[in-house]
mmCIF file of C-alpha atoms in Angstrom:
data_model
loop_
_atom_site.group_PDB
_atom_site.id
_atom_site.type_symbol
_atom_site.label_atom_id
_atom_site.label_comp_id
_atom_site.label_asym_id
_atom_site.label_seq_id
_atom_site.Cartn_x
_atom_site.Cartn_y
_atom_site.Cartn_z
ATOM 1 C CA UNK A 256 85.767 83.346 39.408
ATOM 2 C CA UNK A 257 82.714 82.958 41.605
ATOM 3 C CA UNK A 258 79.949 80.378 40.551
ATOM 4 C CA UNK A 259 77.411 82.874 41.450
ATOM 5 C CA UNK A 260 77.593 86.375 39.853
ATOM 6 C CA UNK A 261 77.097 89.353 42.056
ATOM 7 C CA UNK A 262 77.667 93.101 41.172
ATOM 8 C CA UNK A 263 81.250 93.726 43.257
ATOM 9 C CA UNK A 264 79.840 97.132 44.495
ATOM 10 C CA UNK A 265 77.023 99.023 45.568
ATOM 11 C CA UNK A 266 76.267 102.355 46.915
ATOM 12 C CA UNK A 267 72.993 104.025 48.807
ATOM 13 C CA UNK A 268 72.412 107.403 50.664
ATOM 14 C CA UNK A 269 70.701 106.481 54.400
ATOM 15 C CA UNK A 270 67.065 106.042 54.196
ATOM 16 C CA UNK A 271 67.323 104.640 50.962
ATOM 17 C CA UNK A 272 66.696 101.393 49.746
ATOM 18 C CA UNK A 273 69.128 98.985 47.946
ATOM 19 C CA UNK A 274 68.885 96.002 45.715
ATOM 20 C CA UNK A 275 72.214 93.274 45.636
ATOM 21 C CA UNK A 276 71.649 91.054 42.511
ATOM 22 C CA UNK A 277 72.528 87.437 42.700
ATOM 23 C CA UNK A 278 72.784 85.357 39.479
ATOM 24 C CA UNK A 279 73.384 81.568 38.746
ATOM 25 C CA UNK A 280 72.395 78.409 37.162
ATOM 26 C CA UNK A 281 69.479 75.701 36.774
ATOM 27 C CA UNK A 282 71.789 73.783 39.329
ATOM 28 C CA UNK A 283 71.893 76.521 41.959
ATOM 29 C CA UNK A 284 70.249 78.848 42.328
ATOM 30 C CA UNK A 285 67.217 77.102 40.018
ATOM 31 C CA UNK A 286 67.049 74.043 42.303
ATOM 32 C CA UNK A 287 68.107 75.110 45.705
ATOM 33 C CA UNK A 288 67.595 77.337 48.415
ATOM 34 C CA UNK A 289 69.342 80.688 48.164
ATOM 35 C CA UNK A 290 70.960 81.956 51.442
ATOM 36 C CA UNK A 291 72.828 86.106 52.337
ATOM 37 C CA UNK A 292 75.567 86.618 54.654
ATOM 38 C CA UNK A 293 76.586 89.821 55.979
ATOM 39 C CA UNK A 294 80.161 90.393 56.842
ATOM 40 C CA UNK A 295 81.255 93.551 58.980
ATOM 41 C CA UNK A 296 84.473 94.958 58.227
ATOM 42 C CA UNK A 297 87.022 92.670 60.013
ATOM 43 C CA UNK A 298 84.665 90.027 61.483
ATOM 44 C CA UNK A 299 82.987 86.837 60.534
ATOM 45 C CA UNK A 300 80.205 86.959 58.118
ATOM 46 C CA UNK A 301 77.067 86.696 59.751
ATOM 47 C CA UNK A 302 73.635 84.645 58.635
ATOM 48 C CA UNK A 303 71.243 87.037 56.753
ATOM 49 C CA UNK A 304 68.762 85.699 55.252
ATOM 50 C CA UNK A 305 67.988 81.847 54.538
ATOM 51 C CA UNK A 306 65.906 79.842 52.676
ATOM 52 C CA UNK A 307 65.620 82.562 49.880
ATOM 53 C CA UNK A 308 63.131 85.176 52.180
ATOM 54 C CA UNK A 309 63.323 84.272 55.973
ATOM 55 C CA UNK A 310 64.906 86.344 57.878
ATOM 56 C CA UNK A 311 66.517 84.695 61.351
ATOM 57 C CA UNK A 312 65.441 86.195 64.268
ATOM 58 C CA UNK A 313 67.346 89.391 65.247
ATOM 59 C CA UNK A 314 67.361 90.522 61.869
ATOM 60 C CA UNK A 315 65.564 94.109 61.096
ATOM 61 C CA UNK A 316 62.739 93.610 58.829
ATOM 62 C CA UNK A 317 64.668 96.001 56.814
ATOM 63 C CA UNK A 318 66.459 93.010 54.768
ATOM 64 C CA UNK A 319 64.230 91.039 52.262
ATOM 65 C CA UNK A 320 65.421 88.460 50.329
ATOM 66 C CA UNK A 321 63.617 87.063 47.212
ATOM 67 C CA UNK A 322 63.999 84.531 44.316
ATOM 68 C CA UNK A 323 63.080 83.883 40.536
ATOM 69 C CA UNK A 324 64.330 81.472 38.189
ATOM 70 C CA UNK A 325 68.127 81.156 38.186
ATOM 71 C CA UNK A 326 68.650 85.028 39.899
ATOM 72 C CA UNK A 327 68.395 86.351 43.526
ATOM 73 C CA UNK A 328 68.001 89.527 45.294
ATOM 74 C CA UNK A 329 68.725 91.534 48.754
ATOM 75 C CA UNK A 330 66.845 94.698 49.543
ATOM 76 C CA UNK A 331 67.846 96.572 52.195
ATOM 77 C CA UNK A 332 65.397 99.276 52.757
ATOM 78 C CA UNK A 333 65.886 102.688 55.053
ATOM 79 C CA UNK A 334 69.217 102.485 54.620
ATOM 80 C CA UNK A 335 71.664 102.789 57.927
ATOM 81 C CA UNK A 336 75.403 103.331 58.043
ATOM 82 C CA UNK A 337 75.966 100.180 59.942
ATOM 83 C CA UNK A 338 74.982 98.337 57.268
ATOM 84 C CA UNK A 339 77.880 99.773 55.728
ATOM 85 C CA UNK A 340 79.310 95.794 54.810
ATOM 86 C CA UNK A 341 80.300 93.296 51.867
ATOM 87 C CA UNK A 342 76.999 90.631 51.269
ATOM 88 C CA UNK A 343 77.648 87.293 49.878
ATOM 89 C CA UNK A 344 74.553 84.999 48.130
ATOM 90 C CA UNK A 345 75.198 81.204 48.716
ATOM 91 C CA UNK A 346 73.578 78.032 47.091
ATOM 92 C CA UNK A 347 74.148 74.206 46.962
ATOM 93 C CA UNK A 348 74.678 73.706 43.475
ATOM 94 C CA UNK A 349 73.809 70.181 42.337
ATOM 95 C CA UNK A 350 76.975 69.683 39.525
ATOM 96 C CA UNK A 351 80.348 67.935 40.052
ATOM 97 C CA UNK A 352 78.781 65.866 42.603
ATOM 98 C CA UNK A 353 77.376 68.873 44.543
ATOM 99 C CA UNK A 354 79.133 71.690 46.044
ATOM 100 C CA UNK A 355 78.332 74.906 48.157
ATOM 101 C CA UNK A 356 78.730 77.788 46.106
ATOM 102 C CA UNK A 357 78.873 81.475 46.989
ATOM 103 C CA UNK A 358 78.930 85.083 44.927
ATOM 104 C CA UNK A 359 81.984 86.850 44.951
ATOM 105 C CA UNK A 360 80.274 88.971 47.570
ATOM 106 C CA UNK A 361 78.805 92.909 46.953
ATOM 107 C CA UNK A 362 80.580 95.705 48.884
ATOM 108 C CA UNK A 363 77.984 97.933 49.880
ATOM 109 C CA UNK A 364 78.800 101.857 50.727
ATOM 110 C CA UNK A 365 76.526 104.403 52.634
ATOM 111 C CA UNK A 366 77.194 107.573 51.301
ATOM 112 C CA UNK B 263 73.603 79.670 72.184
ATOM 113 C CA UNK B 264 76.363 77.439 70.543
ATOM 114 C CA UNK B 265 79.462 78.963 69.860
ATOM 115 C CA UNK B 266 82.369 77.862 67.571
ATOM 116 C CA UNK B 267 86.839 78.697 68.166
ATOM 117 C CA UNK B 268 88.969 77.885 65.311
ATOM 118 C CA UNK B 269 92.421 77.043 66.485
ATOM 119 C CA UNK B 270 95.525 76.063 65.052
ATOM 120 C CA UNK B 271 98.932 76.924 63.722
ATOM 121 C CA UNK B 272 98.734 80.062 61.964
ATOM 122 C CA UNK B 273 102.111 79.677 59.846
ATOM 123 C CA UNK B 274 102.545 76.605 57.790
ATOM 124 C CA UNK B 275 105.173 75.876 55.148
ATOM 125 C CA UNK B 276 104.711 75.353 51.919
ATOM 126 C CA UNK B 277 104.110 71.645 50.891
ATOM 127 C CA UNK B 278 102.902 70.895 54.745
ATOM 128 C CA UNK B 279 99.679 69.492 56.052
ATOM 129 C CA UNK B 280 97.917 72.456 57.561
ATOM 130 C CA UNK B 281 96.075 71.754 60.828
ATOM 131 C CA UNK B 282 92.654 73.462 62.334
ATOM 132 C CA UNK B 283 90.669 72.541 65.284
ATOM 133 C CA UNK B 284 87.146 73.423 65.970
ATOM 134 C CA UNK B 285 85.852 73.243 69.144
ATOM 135 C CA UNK B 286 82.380 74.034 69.793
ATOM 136 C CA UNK B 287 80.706 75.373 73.198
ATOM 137 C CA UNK B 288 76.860 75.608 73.821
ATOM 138 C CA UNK B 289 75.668 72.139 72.481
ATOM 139 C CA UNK B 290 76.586 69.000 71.431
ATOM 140 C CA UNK B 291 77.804 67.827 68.228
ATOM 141 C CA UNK B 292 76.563 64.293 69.047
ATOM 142 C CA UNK B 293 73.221 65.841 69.498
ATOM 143 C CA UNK B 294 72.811 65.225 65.632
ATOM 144 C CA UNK B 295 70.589 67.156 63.029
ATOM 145 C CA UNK B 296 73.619 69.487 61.867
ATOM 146 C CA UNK B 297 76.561 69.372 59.574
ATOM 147 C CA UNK B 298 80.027 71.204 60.837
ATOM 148 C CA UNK B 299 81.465 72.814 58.114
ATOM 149 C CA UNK B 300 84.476 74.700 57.144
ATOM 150 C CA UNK B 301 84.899 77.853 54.849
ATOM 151 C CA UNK B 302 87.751 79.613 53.941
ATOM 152 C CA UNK B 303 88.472 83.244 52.541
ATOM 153 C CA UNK B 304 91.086 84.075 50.533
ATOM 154 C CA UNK B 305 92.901 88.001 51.804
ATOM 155 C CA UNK B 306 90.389 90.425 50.101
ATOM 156 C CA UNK B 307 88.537 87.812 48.084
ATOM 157 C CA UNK B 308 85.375 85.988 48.651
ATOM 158 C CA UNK B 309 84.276 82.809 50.641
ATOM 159 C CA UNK B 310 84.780 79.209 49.258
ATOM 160 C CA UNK B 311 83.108 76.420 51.050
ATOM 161 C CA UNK B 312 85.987 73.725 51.869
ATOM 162 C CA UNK B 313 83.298 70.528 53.284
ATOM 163 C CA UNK B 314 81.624 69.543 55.907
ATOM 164 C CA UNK B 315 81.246 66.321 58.294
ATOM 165 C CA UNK B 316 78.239 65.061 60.185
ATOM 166 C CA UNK B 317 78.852 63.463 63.480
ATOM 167 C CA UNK B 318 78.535 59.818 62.402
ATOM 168 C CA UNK B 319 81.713 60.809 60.426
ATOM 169 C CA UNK B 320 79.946 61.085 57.417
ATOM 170 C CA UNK B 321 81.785 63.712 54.990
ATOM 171 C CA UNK B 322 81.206 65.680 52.236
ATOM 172 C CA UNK B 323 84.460 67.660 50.412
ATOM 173 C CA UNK B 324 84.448 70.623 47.648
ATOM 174 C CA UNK B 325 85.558 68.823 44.921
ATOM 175 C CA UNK B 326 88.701 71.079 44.051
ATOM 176 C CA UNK B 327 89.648 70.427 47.173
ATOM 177 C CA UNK B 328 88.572 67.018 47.877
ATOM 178 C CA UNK B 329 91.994 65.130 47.007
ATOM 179 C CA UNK B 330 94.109 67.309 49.633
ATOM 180 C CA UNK B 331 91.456 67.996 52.519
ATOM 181 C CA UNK B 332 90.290 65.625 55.254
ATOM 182 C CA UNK B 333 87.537 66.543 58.049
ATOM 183 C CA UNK B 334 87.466 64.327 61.249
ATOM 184 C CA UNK B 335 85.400 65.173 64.100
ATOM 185 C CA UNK B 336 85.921 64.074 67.872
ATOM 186 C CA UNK B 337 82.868 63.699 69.619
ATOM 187 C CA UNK B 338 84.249 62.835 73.093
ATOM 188 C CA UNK B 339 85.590 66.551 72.755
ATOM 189 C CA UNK B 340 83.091 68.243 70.960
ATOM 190 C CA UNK B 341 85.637 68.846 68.248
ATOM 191 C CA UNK B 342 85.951 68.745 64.480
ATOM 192 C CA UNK B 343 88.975 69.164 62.671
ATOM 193 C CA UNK B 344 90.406 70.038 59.249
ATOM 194 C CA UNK B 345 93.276 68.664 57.648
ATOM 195 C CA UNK B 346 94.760 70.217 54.269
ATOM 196 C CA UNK B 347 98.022 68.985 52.284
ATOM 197 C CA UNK B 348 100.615 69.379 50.504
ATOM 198 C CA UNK B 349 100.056 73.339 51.028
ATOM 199 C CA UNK B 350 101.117 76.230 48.515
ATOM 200 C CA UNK B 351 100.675 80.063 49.013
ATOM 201 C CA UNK B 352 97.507 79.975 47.605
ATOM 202 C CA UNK B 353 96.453 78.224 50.565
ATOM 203 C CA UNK B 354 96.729 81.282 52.332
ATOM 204 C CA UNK B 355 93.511 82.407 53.848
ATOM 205 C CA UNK B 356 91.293 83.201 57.181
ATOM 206 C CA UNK B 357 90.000 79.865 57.921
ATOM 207 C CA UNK B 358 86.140 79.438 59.146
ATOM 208 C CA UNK B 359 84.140 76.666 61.457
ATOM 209 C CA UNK B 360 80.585 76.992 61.307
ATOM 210 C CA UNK B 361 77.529 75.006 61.712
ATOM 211 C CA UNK B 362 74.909 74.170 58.911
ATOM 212 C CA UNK B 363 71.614 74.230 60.046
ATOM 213 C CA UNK B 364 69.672 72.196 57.634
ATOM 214 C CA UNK B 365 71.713 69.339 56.913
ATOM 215 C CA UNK B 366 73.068 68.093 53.705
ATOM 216 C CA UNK B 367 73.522 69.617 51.086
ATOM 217 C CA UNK B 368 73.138 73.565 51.805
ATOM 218 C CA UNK B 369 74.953 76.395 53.235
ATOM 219 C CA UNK B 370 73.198 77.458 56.163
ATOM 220 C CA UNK B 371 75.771 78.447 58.324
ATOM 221 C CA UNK B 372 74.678 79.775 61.725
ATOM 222 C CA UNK B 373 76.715 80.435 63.429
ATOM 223 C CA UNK B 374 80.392 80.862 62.115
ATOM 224 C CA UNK B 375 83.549 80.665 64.436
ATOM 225 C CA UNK B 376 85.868 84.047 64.406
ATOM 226 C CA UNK B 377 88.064 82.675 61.931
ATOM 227 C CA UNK B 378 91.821 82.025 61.966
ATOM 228 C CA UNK B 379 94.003 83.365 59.579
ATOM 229 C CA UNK B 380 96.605 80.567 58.379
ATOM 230 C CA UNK B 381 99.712 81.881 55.846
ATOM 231 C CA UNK B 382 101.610 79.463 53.950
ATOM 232 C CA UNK B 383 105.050 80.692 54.168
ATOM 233 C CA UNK B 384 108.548 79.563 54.131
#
């Protein structure tokens, strides 16, 4: 069981836009930076967004990341089919000495 | 850009110390200002952060983990390495380098090696 909750599927026609929720604790996700990965079928996940809303460079300003409390979110807007892909939210978490910490990752389906 | 290769035995048997190298192209790990970390992920399941080591030798293990794993690095190669013992099946996973881009105590990784699959197996 993951320390940070995400929803383990998620679905969106292209064009559309999609929201991948991330929950966790005061010593997460309510402390800490919040970080996405992207990982294509059968390769290495990939750095989406960091620091809770920056996007690296290379990214499409189509992914947003944002941050409230305890809880976390992805938006992917104008959905594609390549971003057909399972997303995993990430954390320190500041408990048992400290730890990273990820979601058990979202699998996310263009219809 | 820096790149990172996982390499290593990808069969180990059970109760073993498995065995990964990571050898990093593009920079310098003596160059400082970045942790080296290693992730695994379990066959269909999620990612689990395993520790990371700075190039002083400075380490920092996931504490379910911390008893059996060991992280070195090798400067003079521009390698770091992961140990992890007495081995069961549920060991068994795709193995990841990658760097951490902030430091302590986050999980920035950019970038991540391909990843090696290890299977403990007799």
């Amino acid at each position: 069981q993951s320390v940070l909750t995400q929803p383990p599927s998620a679905s969106g026609t292209p064009g559309q836009r999609v929201t991948i929720s991330c929950s966790g604790s005061s010593s997460n996700i309510g402390s800490n930076y919040v970080y996405w990965y992207q990982q294509l079928p059968g390769t290495a996940p990939k750095l989406l967004i960091y620091r809770n809303n920056q996007r690296p460079s290379g990214v499409p300003d189509r992914f947003s990341g944002s941050k409230s409390g305890t809880s976390a979110s992805l938006a992917i807007s104008g959905l594609r089919s390549e971003d057909e892909a399972d997303y995993y939210c990430a954390a320190w978490d500041d408990s048992l000495s400290g730890q990273g910490v990820f979601g058990g990752g979202t699998k996310l389906t263009v219809l | 850009q820096v790149q990172l290769q996982e390499s290593g035995p990808g069969l180990v048997k059970p109760s073993q110390t498995l065995s990964l190298t990571c050898t990093v192209s593009g920079g310098s790990i003596s160059s400082g200002g970045y942790y080296w970390s290693w992730i695994r992920q379990h066959p269909g399941k999620g990612l689990e952060w395993i520790g990371y080591i700075y190039y002083s030798g400075s380490t920092y293990y996931n504490p379910s983990l911390k008893s059996r794993v060991t992280i070195s690095v090798d400067t003079s190669k521009n390698q770091f390495s992961l140990k992890l013992s007495s081995v069961t099946a549920a060991d068994t996973a795709v193995y990841y380098c990658a760097r951490d881009l902030a430091g302590s105590y986050t999980v920035w990784f950019d970038p991540w090696g391909q990843g090696t699959l290890v299977t403990v197996s007799s």
